[in-house]
């Protein structure tokens, strides 16, 4: 199912409704929304759930079928349409799991990046780069993300404005992005 | 480039700090906003690494924090000898003693409960007399300076104040009371300062027909 994005046309036998309209190009829709749906499903179910990818595939299939059969009338954006299908499917999945399992799946706050070796390696690389940031950025990231203090609490602790906290976090993110590209 | 107004919600969303309503709004938003989704996935990658490898990434900060905490502890308590600790323990014991001996006695001077229509809060008075009475009696309440007794037959009929824990019903009141009619009486206790400190429940009684 990992080839879904690249080989969507043959997998689902989908045809574009209107190739000239990028909003109606089913290939483009799959390519654009699959990562978003995957993110949303993993966030809700927890990426440790082995069947999260099946849920994503079902959602995409359902969305494509509805788009093809003309059930999507364009009352909302395609994004909102797929968001609604995703939310409903997640709720159904949790209900089904609650019946068959003693405990319903509960997403952890931050699951460890274990599901793919490449994710783990990438997380290792991000961690190494973060270690090399200047202390003023590391301190902000430590308080804000690791200790989960609020923006105001971090600002008070460091004697800077809350706006400055956001600026430093964004700048640290930019630095990290730059380091990752090297 | 103007930043999307939802961009501020990214961190709170990833850290599960948004209310249910805001979370749903933001989720619908990022299905429609490539810029927010892109920023969010980058941020998520960073937070995942931070949560997973925090002790390694922030080892220096954590060490400094520990040292600072230890220094603060030393500054506050480092100078104390065993003699100082013993004095501190005696002081703490005295504070506890004062707290538990003085505070309960102060309580009786302040209003202990309030009344609304028929509800009673706080301690109650136990009434001793129960038949049709010439003499009403109740259990004395510690700290009560005076008691007020009231007799009603749906409307107030008579009331009197006394410092004893009983009262004799005057003949003129008795003569007003009719056989077969429902009456009730209630006693309230007041402190020296005039604060209501206790009250009985309302006891109903009927004067038997001759």
mmCIF file of C-alpha atoms in Angstrom:
data_model
loop_
_atom_site.group_PDB
_atom_site.id
_atom_site.type_symbol
_atom_site.label_atom_id
_atom_site.label_comp_id
_atom_site.label_asym_id
_atom_site.label_seq_id
_atom_site.Cartn_x
_atom_site.Cartn_y
_atom_site.Cartn_z
ATOM 1 C CA UNK A 1 0.000 0.000 0.000
ATOM 2 C CA UNK A 2 3.042 2.214 0.277
ATOM 3 C CA UNK A 3 2.949 2.691 -3.530
ATOM 4 C CA UNK A 4 -0.526 4.180 -3.358
ATOM 5 C CA UNK A 5 0.623 7.723 -4.079
ATOM 6 C CA UNK A 6 2.743 6.783 -7.093
ATOM 7 C CA UNK A 7 0.493 4.152 -8.529
ATOM 8 C CA UNK A 8 -2.942 5.396 -7.588
ATOM 9 C CA UNK A 9 -4.320 5.361 -11.114
ATOM 10 C CA UNK A 10 -3.881 1.603 -11.596
ATOM 11 C CA UNK A 11 -4.558 0.646 -7.953
ATOM 12 C CA UNK A 12 -7.954 2.274 -7.734
ATOM 13 C CA UNK A 13 -8.622 2.405 -11.456
ATOM 14 C CA UNK A 14 -9.413 6.033 -10.881
ATOM 15 C CA UNK A 15 -9.901 8.489 -13.655
ATOM 16 C CA UNK A 16 -9.681 12.204 -13.281
ATOM 17 C CA UNK A 17 -13.031 13.959 -13.248
ATOM 18 C CA UNK A 18 -11.612 17.069 -14.848
ATOM 19 C CA UNK A 19 -7.895 16.967 -15.525
ATOM 20 C CA UNK A 20 -7.806 20.705 -16.228
ATOM 21 C CA UNK A 21 -9.051 21.460 -12.722
ATOM 22 C CA UNK A 22 -6.317 20.532 -10.233
ATOM 23 C CA UNK A 23 -8.984 20.188 -7.541
ATOM 24 C CA UNK A 24 -10.574 17.372 -9.562
ATOM 25 C CA UNK A 25 -7.415 15.517 -10.552
ATOM 26 C CA UNK A 26 -7.653 12.347 -8.501
ATOM 27 C CA UNK A 27 -3.928 11.645 -8.732
ATOM 28 C CA UNK A 28 -3.223 15.086 -7.395
ATOM 29 C CA UNK A 29 -5.861 14.675 -4.698
ATOM 30 C CA UNK A 30 -4.306 11.415 -3.499
ATOM 31 C CA UNK A 31 -0.808 12.859 -3.601
ATOM 32 C CA UNK A 32 -1.896 15.953 -1.680
ATOM 33 C CA UNK A 33 -4.223 14.474 0.925
ATOM 34 C CA UNK A 34 -2.728 11.084 1.748
ATOM 35 C CA UNK A 35 0.023 12.572 3.938
ATOM 36 C CA UNK A 36 -2.530 14.837 5.649
ATOM 37 C CA UNK A 37 -4.940 11.956 6.290
ATOM 38 C CA UNK A 38 -2.026 9.801 7.524
ATOM 39 C CA UNK A 39 -0.941 12.517 9.934
ATOM 40 C CA UNK A 40 -4.464 12.935 11.275
ATOM 41 C CA UNK A 41 -5.020 9.173 11.667
ATOM 42 C CA UNK A 42 -1.674 8.620 13.409
ATOM 43 C CA UNK A 43 -2.349 11.558 15.733
ATOM 44 C CA UNK A 44 -5.766 10.159 16.670
ATOM 45 C CA UNK A 45 -5.037 6.448 16.849
ATOM 46 C CA UNK A 46 -1.372 6.502 17.742
ATOM 47 C CA UNK A 47 1.222 5.378 15.227
ATOM 48 C CA UNK A 48 1.878 2.260 17.314
ATOM 49 C CA UNK A 49 -1.484 0.920 16.102
ATOM 50 C CA UNK A 50 -0.491 -1.594 13.455
ATOM 51 C CA UNK A 51 -3.602 -0.959 11.379
ATOM 52 C CA UNK A 52 -3.332 2.804 11.006
ATOM 53 C CA UNK A 53 -2.200 2.447 7.382
ATOM 54 C CA UNK A 54 -5.247 0.302 6.565
ATOM 55 C CA UNK A 55 -7.472 3.019 8.022
ATOM 56 C CA UNK A 56 -5.747 5.626 5.838
ATOM 57 C CA UNK A 57 -6.191 3.459 2.728
ATOM 58 C CA UNK A 58 -9.887 2.940 3.488
ATOM 59 C CA UNK A 59 -10.386 6.688 3.906
ATOM 60 C CA UNK A 60 -8.639 7.496 0.628
ATOM 61 C CA UNK A 61 -10.568 4.784 -1.217
ATOM 62 C CA UNK A 62 -13.848 6.040 0.223
ATOM 63 C CA UNK A 63 -13.008 9.636 -0.722
ATOM 64 C CA UNK A 64 -12.054 8.690 -4.279
ATOM 65 C CA UNK A 65 -15.214 6.599 -4.724
ATOM 66 C CA UNK A 66 -17.375 9.476 -3.567
ATOM 67 C CA UNK A 67 -15.561 11.946 -5.753
ATOM 68 C CA UNK A 68 -15.912 9.648 -8.758
ATOM 69 C CA UNK A 69 -19.569 8.868 -8.198
ATOM 70 C CA UNK A 70 -20.403 12.545 -7.961
ATOM 71 C CA UNK A 71 -21.395 12.391 -4.274
ATOM 72 C CA UNK A 72 -19.125 15.351 -3.679
ATOM 73 C CA UNK A 73 -21.175 18.272 -4.911
ATOM 74 C CA UNK A 74 -18.656 20.956 -4.190
ATOM 75 C CA UNK A 75 -20.601 22.493 -1.281
ATOM 76 C CA UNK A 76 -17.350 22.594 0.680
ATOM 77 C CA UNK A 77 -13.697 22.414 -0.310
ATOM 78 C CA UNK A 78 -12.191 19.011 -1.169
ATOM 79 C CA UNK A 79 -10.058 19.414 1.987
ATOM 80 C CA UNK A 80 -13.122 19.768 4.226
ATOM 81 C CA UNK A 81 -14.824 16.878 2.382
ATOM 82 C CA UNK A 82 -11.870 14.546 3.035
ATOM 83 C CA UNK A 83 -11.497 15.866 6.593
ATOM 84 C CA UNK A 84 -15.129 14.883 7.306
ATOM 85 C CA UNK A 85 -14.653 11.368 5.877
ATOM 86 C CA UNK A 86 -11.439 11.017 7.915
ATOM 87 C CA UNK A 87 -13.034 12.124 11.192
ATOM 88 C CA UNK A 88 -15.996 9.759 10.760
ATOM 89 C CA UNK A 89 -13.753 6.809 9.899
ATOM 90 C CA UNK A 90 -11.557 7.454 12.925
ATOM 91 C CA UNK A 91 -14.589 7.515 15.216
ATOM 92 C CA UNK A 92 -15.885 4.265 13.656
ATOM 93 C CA UNK A 93 -12.496 2.625 14.078
ATOM 94 C CA UNK A 94 -12.244 3.625 17.734
ATOM 95 C CA UNK A 95 -15.805 2.367 18.378
ATOM 96 C CA UNK A 96 -15.029 -0.942 16.707
ATOM 97 C CA UNK A 97 -11.801 -1.316 18.689
ATOM 98 C CA UNK A 98 -13.584 -0.441 21.942
ATOM 99 C CA UNK A 99 -15.924 -3.371 21.344
ATOM 100 C CA UNK A 100 -13.252 -5.920 20.510
ATOM 101 C CA UNK A 101 -10.540 -4.738 22.906
ATOM 102 C CA UNK A 102 -10.790 -4.197 26.621
ATOM 103 C CA UNK A 103 -9.455 -0.690 26.188
ATOM 104 C CA UNK A 104 -9.991 1.583 23.205
ATOM 105 C CA UNK A 105 -6.786 2.740 21.515
ATOM 106 C CA UNK A 106 -5.541 5.912 23.043
ATOM 107 C CA UNK A 107 -2.956 8.005 21.263
ATOM 108 C CA UNK A 108 0.125 8.688 23.310
ATOM 109 C CA UNK A 109 1.246 12.318 23.600
ATOM 110 C CA UNK A 110 4.393 11.660 21.617
ATOM 111 C CA UNK A 111 4.937 8.184 20.247
ATOM 112 C CA UNK A 112 8.492 7.084 19.715
ATOM 113 C CA UNK A 113 9.558 7.065 16.059
ATOM 114 C CA UNK A 114 9.782 3.300 15.898
ATOM 115 C CA UNK A 115 7.474 2.309 13.130
ATOM 116 C CA UNK A 116 10.016 2.711 10.324
ATOM 117 C CA UNK A 117 13.776 2.432 10.497
ATOM 118 C CA UNK A 118 14.160 5.558 8.350
ATOM 119 C CA UNK A 119 11.933 7.536 10.758
ATOM 120 C CA UNK A 120 14.105 6.442 13.648
ATOM 121 C CA UNK A 121 17.274 7.370 11.822
ATOM 122 C CA UNK A 122 15.842 10.744 10.882
ATOM 123 C CA UNK A 123 14.788 11.395 14.482
ATOM 124 C CA UNK A 124 18.335 10.514 15.578
ATOM 125 C CA UNK A 125 19.689 13.021 13.068
ATOM 126 C CA UNK A 126 17.278 15.754 14.242
ATOM 127 C CA UNK A 127 18.342 15.074 17.839
ATOM 128 C CA UNK A 128 22.030 15.375 16.929
ATOM 129 C CA UNK A 129 21.424 18.715 15.192
ATOM 130 C CA UNK A 130 19.369 20.018 18.102
ATOM 131 C CA UNK A 131 22.255 19.188 20.434
ATOM 132 C CA UNK A 132 24.428 21.559 18.434
ATOM 133 C CA UNK A 133 22.084 24.574 18.670
ATOM 134 C CA UNK A 134 23.147 27.649 20.624
ATOM 135 C CA UNK A 135 22.205 27.518 24.331
ATOM 136 C CA UNK A 136 19.598 30.299 24.006
ATOM 137 C CA UNK A 137 17.646 28.250 21.452
ATOM 138 C CA UNK A 138 18.125 24.963 23.251
ATOM 139 C CA UNK A 139 16.879 26.477 26.487
ATOM 140 C CA UNK A 140 13.685 27.684 24.825
ATOM 141 C CA UNK A 141 13.072 24.286 23.220
ATOM 142 C CA UNK A 142 13.774 22.551 26.541
ATOM 143 C CA UNK A 143 11.285 24.652 28.491
ATOM 144 C CA UNK A 144 8.623 24.926 25.808
ATOM 145 C CA UNK A 145 8.579 21.442 24.285
ATOM 146 C CA UNK A 146 10.358 19.133 26.709
ATOM 147 C CA UNK A 147 8.951 20.544 29.930
ATOM 148 C CA UNK A 148 5.797 21.816 28.187
ATOM 149 C CA UNK A 149 5.655 25.148 29.997
ATOM 150 C CA UNK A 150 3.265 27.693 28.469
ATOM 151 C CA UNK A 151 4.612 30.503 26.307
ATOM 152 C CA UNK A 152 3.956 32.987 29.147
ATOM 153 C CA UNK A 153 5.719 30.792 31.703
ATOM 154 C CA UNK A 154 8.773 30.436 29.455
ATOM 155 C CA UNK A 155 8.771 34.206 28.857
ATOM 156 C CA UNK A 156 8.629 34.868 32.606
ATOM 157 C CA UNK A 157 11.386 32.377 33.356
ATOM 158 C CA UNK A 158 13.720 33.831 30.774
ATOM 159 C CA UNK A 159 12.733 37.487 31.263
ATOM 160 C CA UNK A 160 11.635 38.004 27.663
ATOM 161 C CA UNK A 161 8.270 38.720 26.029
ATOM 162 C CA UNK A 162 5.952 35.855 24.945
ATOM 163 C CA UNK A 163 6.289 37.125 21.374
ATOM 164 C CA UNK A 164 10.059 36.753 21.629
ATOM 165 C CA UNK A 165 9.566 33.149 22.793
ATOM 166 C CA UNK A 166 7.629 32.370 19.601
ATOM 167 C CA UNK A 167 10.234 34.134 17.484
ATOM 168 C CA UNK A 168 13.062 32.130 19.040
ATOM 169 C CA UNK A 169 11.181 28.845 18.597
ATOM 170 C CA UNK A 170 10.538 29.677 14.934
ATOM 171 C CA UNK A 171 14.142 30.652 14.437
ATOM 172 C CA UNK A 172 15.376 27.438 16.043
ATOM 173 C CA UNK A 173 13.116 25.558 13.641
ATOM 174 C CA UNK A 174 14.636 27.454 10.687
ATOM 175 C CA UNK A 175 18.156 26.688 11.882
ATOM 176 C CA UNK A 176 17.288 23.028 12.225
ATOM 177 C CA UNK A 177 15.826 22.953 8.712
ATOM 178 C CA UNK A 178 19.014 24.512 7.374
ATOM 179 C CA UNK A 179 21.199 21.981 9.213
ATOM 180 C CA UNK A 180 19.093 19.094 7.923
ATOM 181 C CA UNK A 181 19.546 20.241 4.313
ATOM 182 C CA UNK A 182 23.333 20.246 4.563
ATOM 183 C CA UNK B 1 4.922 36.570 3.732
ATOM 184 C CA UNK B 2 1.866 36.935 5.958
ATOM 185 C CA UNK B 3 1.606 34.061 8.426
ATOM 186 C CA UNK B 4 -1.657 32.140 8.634
ATOM 187 C CA UNK B 5 -3.720 33.117 11.684
ATOM 188 C CA UNK B 6 -3.990 29.438 12.637
ATOM 189 C CA UNK B 7 -0.199 29.002 12.764
ATOM 190 C CA UNK B 8 -0.212 29.910 16.469
ATOM 191 C CA UNK B 9 -2.269 26.783 17.193
ATOM 192 C CA UNK B 10 0.277 24.340 15.765
ATOM 193 C CA UNK B 11 2.297 23.851 18.958
ATOM 194 C CA UNK B 12 -0.748 23.570 21.176
ATOM 195 C CA UNK B 13 -2.279 21.049 18.776
ATOM 196 C CA UNK B 14 0.832 18.898 18.699
ATOM 197 C CA UNK B 15 1.159 19.021 22.484
ATOM 198 C CA UNK B 16 -2.550 18.156 22.932
ATOM 199 C CA UNK B 17 -3.297 21.436 24.682
ATOM 200 C CA UNK B 18 -6.257 22.548 22.535
ATOM 201 C CA UNK B 19 -9.892 22.240 23.575
ATOM 202 C CA UNK B 20 -11.962 19.722 21.621
ATOM 203 C CA UNK B 21 -13.683 22.457 19.647
ATOM 204 C CA UNK B 22 -10.475 24.279 18.711
ATOM 205 C CA UNK B 23 -8.768 21.024 17.857
ATOM 206 C CA UNK B 24 -11.533 20.107 15.393
ATOM 207 C CA UNK B 25 -11.377 23.608 13.862
ATOM 208 C CA UNK B 26 -7.643 23.382 13.452
ATOM 209 C CA UNK B 27 -7.799 19.873 12.000
ATOM 210 C CA UNK B 28 -10.281 20.997 9.373
ATOM 211 C CA UNK B 29 -8.044 23.992 8.723
ATOM 212 C CA UNK B 30 -4.873 22.033 8.025
ATOM 213 C CA UNK B 31 -6.725 19.839 5.528
ATOM 214 C CA UNK B 32 -7.167 23.086 3.608
ATOM 215 C CA UNK B 33 -3.941 24.960 4.391
ATOM 216 C CA UNK B 34 -0.753 23.485 2.889
ATOM 217 C CA UNK B 35 1.377 26.105 4.654
ATOM 218 C CA UNK B 36 0.138 25.136 8.143
ATOM 219 C CA UNK B 37 0.426 21.429 7.342
ATOM 220 C CA UNK B 38 4.002 21.863 6.130
ATOM 221 C CA UNK B 39 5.005 23.860 9.238
ATOM 222 C CA UNK B 40 3.215 21.364 11.457
ATOM 223 C CA UNK B 41 4.991 18.291 10.050
ATOM 224 C CA UNK B 42 8.376 19.994 10.459
ATOM 225 C CA UNK B 43 7.474 21.002 14.002
ATOM 226 C CA UNK B 44 6.214 17.495 14.740
ATOM 227 C CA UNK B 45 9.510 16.012 13.606
ATOM 228 C CA UNK B 46 11.385 18.356 15.923
ATOM 229 C CA UNK B 47 9.100 17.671 18.915
ATOM 230 C CA UNK B 48 9.278 13.895 18.327
ATOM 231 C CA UNK B 49 13.081 14.055 18.523
ATOM 232 C CA UNK B 50 12.913 16.316 21.602
ATOM 233 C CA UNK B 51 10.528 13.992 23.432
ATOM 234 C CA UNK B 52 12.440 10.889 22.416
ATOM 235 C CA UNK B 53 15.991 12.101 22.955
ATOM 236 C CA UNK B 54 15.389 14.980 25.403
ATOM 237 C CA UNK B 55 17.831 13.824 28.113
ATOM 238 C CA UNK B 56 20.537 13.519 25.460
ATOM 239 C CA UNK B 57 19.789 16.832 23.673
ATOM 240 C CA UNK B 58 19.428 18.848 26.857
ATOM 241 C CA UNK B 59 21.980 17.033 29.023
ATOM 242 C CA UNK B 60 23.957 20.257 29.666
ATOM 243 C CA UNK B 61 20.827 22.283 30.579
ATOM 244 C CA UNK B 62 19.561 19.545 32.888
ATOM 245 C CA UNK B 63 22.909 19.325 34.620
ATOM 246 C CA UNK B 64 23.025 23.097 35.144
ATOM 247 C CA UNK B 65 19.470 22.986 36.467
ATOM 248 C CA UNK B 66 20.375 20.268 38.962
ATOM 249 C CA UNK B 67 23.443 22.182 40.125
ATOM 250 C CA UNK B 68 21.380 25.356 40.520
ATOM 251 C CA UNK B 69 18.753 23.512 42.577
ATOM 252 C CA UNK B 70 21.404 21.989 44.806
ATOM 253 C CA UNK B 71 22.991 25.422 45.288
ATOM 254 C CA UNK B 72 19.649 26.943 46.320
ATOM 255 C CA UNK B 73 19.108 24.105 48.807
ATOM 256 C CA UNK B 74 22.584 24.620 50.211
ATOM 257 C CA UNK B 75 22.097 28.372 50.486
ATOM 258 C CA UNK B 76 18.877 27.934 52.459
ATOM 259 C CA UNK B 77 19.780 25.002 54.652
ATOM 260 C CA UNK B 78 23.543 24.609 54.381
ATOM 261 C CA UNK B 79 24.261 26.873 57.349
ATOM 262 C CA UNK B 80 21.996 24.911 59.714
ATOM 263 C CA UNK B 81 23.670 22.865 62.424
ATOM 264 C CA UNK B 82 21.885 20.017 64.276
ATOM 265 C CA UNK B 83 21.055 22.595 66.978
ATOM 266 C CA UNK B 84 19.344 24.809 64.375
ATOM 267 C CA UNK B 85 17.368 21.836 63.057
ATOM 268 C CA UNK B 86 16.205 20.993 66.597
ATOM 269 C CA UNK B 87 15.078 24.595 67.151
ATOM 270 C CA UNK B 88 13.253 24.590 63.819
ATOM 271 C CA UNK B 89 11.441 21.382 64.810
ATOM 272 C CA UNK B 90 10.361 22.886 68.152
ATOM 273 C CA UNK B 91 9.162 26.014 66.328
ATOM 274 C CA UNK B 92 7.141 23.944 63.866
ATOM 275 C CA UNK B 93 5.588 21.965 66.740
ATOM 276 C CA UNK B 94 4.581 25.217 68.465
ATOM 277 C CA UNK B 95 2.983 26.559 65.287
ATOM 278 C CA UNK B 96 0.977 23.341 64.936
ATOM 279 C CA UNK B 97 -0.088 23.485 68.567
ATOM 280 C CA UNK B 98 -1.273 27.089 68.266
ATOM 281 C CA UNK B 99 -3.020 26.352 64.995
ATOM 282 C CA UNK B 100 -5.009 23.437 66.337
ATOM 283 C CA UNK B 101 -5.811 24.919 69.748
ATOM 284 C CA UNK B 102 -6.661 28.533 68.877
ATOM 285 C CA UNK B 103 -8.381 28.203 65.526
ATOM 286 C CA UNK B 104 -11.283 25.978 66.693
ATOM 287 C CA UNK B 105 -12.138 28.440 69.475
ATOM 288 C CA UNK B 106 -12.061 31.350 67.009
ATOM 289 C CA UNK B 107 -14.535 29.535 64.824
ATOM 290 C CA UNK B 108 -17.396 29.898 67.324
ATOM 291 C CA UNK B 109 -17.147 33.685 67.087
ATOM 292 C CA UNK B 110 -17.870 33.801 63.412
ATOM 293 C CA UNK B 111 -21.165 32.828 61.770
ATOM 294 C CA UNK B 112 -21.151 29.091 61.365
ATOM 295 C CA UNK B 113 -23.976 28.683 58.927
ATOM 296 C CA UNK B 114 -26.654 30.539 57.110
ATOM 297 C CA UNK B 115 -30.305 29.851 56.755
ATOM 298 C CA UNK B 116 -32.408 29.913 53.681
ATOM 299 C CA UNK B 117 -36.102 29.245 54.031
ATOM 300 C CA UNK B 118 -36.203 25.756 55.527
ATOM 301 C CA UNK B 119 -32.631 24.583 55.321
ATOM 302 C CA UNK B 120 -30.405 24.343 58.355
ATOM 303 C CA UNK B 121 -26.632 24.152 58.217
ATOM 304 C CA UNK B 122 -24.185 23.738 61.070
ATOM 305 C CA UNK B 123 -24.842 22.116 64.411
ATOM 306 C CA UNK B 124 -28.363 21.475 65.597
ATOM 307 C CA UNK B 125 -30.070 21.668 68.968
ATOM 308 C CA UNK B 126 -31.686 18.558 70.409
ATOM 309 C CA UNK B 127 -35.067 19.265 71.919
ATOM 310 C CA UNK B 128 -35.890 17.387 75.088
ATOM 311 C CA UNK B 129 -39.558 18.203 75.644
ATOM 312 C CA UNK B 130 -41.886 16.557 73.163
ATOM 313 C CA UNK B 131 -45.437 16.486 74.514
ATOM 314 C CA UNK B 132 -47.649 19.417 74.641
ATOM 315 C CA UNK B 133 -45.708 21.586 76.780
ATOM 316 C CA UNK B 134 -45.935 24.092 79.504
ATOM 317 C CA UNK B 135 -42.211 23.764 79.732
ATOM 318 C CA UNK B 136 -39.983 23.540 76.655
ATOM 319 C CA UNK B 137 -36.490 22.211 77.237
ATOM 320 C CA UNK B 138 -33.469 21.634 74.994
ATOM 321 C CA UNK B 139 -29.866 20.571 75.307
ATOM 322 C CA UNK B 140 -27.574 23.409 76.286
ATOM 323 C CA UNK B 141 -25.119 24.534 73.607
ATOM 324 C CA UNK B 142 -21.530 25.422 74.600
ATOM 325 C CA UNK B 143 -20.772 29.095 73.973
ATOM 326 C CA UNK B 144 -24.473 29.955 73.684
ATOM 327 C CA UNK B 145 -25.216 33.274 75.416
ATOM 328 C CA UNK B 146 -28.964 33.181 74.898
ATOM 329 C CA UNK B 147 -31.674 31.160 73.199
ATOM 330 C CA UNK B 148 -34.646 32.328 71.240
ATOM 331 C CA UNK B 149 -37.734 30.118 71.119
ATOM 332 C CA UNK B 150 -40.453 30.681 68.577
ATOM 333 C CA UNK B 151 -43.865 29.060 68.242
ATOM 334 C CA UNK B 152 -45.652 29.147 64.884
ATOM 335 C CA UNK B 153 -48.933 27.973 63.491
ATOM 336 C CA UNK B 154 -47.858 28.717 59.937
ATOM 337 C CA UNK B 155 -47.458 32.328 61.098
ATOM 338 C CA UNK B 156 -45.362 33.401 64.089
ATOM 339 C CA UNK B 157 -47.452 33.095 67.242
ATOM 340 C CA UNK B 158 -45.009 33.863 70.043
ATOM 341 C CA UNK B 159 -41.323 34.240 70.689
ATOM 342 C CA UNK B 160 -39.174 34.731 73.759
ATOM 343 C CA UNK B 161 -35.489 35.002 74.621
ATOM 344 C CA UNK B 162 -33.832 33.278 77.588
ATOM 345 C CA UNK B 163 -30.373 32.446 78.857
ATOM 346 C CA UNK B 164 -31.596 29.089 80.324
ATOM 347 C CA UNK B 165 -32.042 25.916 78.332
ATOM 348 C CA UNK B 166 -35.762 25.806 79.066
ATOM 349 C CA UNK B 167 -38.723 28.139 79.074
ATOM 350 C CA UNK B 168 -42.208 28.056 80.637
ATOM 351 C CA UNK B 169 -45.025 28.787 78.244
ATOM 352 C CA UNK B 170 -47.089 31.686 79.676
ATOM 353 C CA UNK B 171 -50.801 31.067 80.231
ATOM 354 C CA UNK B 172 -51.833 33.863 77.878
ATOM 355 C CA UNK B 173 -50.068 32.031 75.020
ATOM 356 C CA UNK B 174 -51.483 28.672 76.054
ATOM 357 C CA UNK B 175 -54.962 30.143 76.009
ATOM 358 C CA UNK B 176 -54.499 31.290 72.431
ATOM 359 C CA UNK B 177 -53.601 27.786 71.264
ATOM 360 C CA UNK B 178 -56.542 25.772 69.920
ATOM 361 C CA UNK B 179 -57.064 22.005 70.164
ATOM 362 C CA UNK B 180 -56.582 20.110 66.880
ATOM 363 C CA UNK B 181 -54.452 22.846 65.295
ATOM 364 C CA UNK B 182 -50.875 22.094 64.198
ATOM 365 C CA UNK B 183 -48.176 24.153 65.891
ATOM 366 C CA UNK B 184 -44.423 24.044 65.662
ATOM 367 C CA UNK B 185 -41.595 25.335 67.795
ATOM 368 C CA UNK B 186 -37.971 26.004 67.168
ATOM 369 C CA UNK B 187 -35.005 27.102 69.292
ATOM 370 C CA UNK B 188 -32.031 29.150 68.087
ATOM 371 C CA UNK B 189 -28.813 29.729 70.051
ATOM 372 C CA UNK B 190 -26.876 32.979 69.825
ATOM 373 C CA UNK B 191 -23.349 33.844 70.931
ATOM 374 C CA UNK B 192 -22.443 36.795 73.168
ATOM 375 C CA UNK B 193 -21.817 38.815 69.998
ATOM 376 C CA UNK B 194 -25.323 38.047 68.764
ATOM 377 C CA UNK B 195 -24.212 35.568 66.136
ATOM 378 C CA UNK B 196 -26.485 32.638 65.396
ATOM 379 C CA UNK B 197 -24.482 29.543 66.298
ATOM 380 C CA UNK B 198 -27.033 26.728 66.391
ATOM 381 C CA UNK B 199 -30.656 25.949 65.761
ATOM 382 C CA UNK B 200 -33.044 23.088 66.303
ATOM 383 C CA UNK B 201 -35.223 21.562 63.656
ATOM 384 C CA UNK B 202 -38.874 22.584 63.685
ATOM 385 C CA UNK B 203 -40.884 20.260 65.902
ATOM 386 C CA UNK B 204 -44.587 19.960 65.232
ATOM 387 C CA UNK B 205 -47.160 19.383 67.945
ATOM 388 C CA UNK B 206 -50.932 19.411 68.295
ATOM 389 C CA UNK B 207 -53.031 20.244 71.319
ATOM 390 C CA UNK B 208 -55.335 17.270 71.830
ATOM 391 C CA UNK B 209 -59.091 17.827 71.682
ATOM 392 C CA UNK B 210 -60.702 17.444 75.067
#
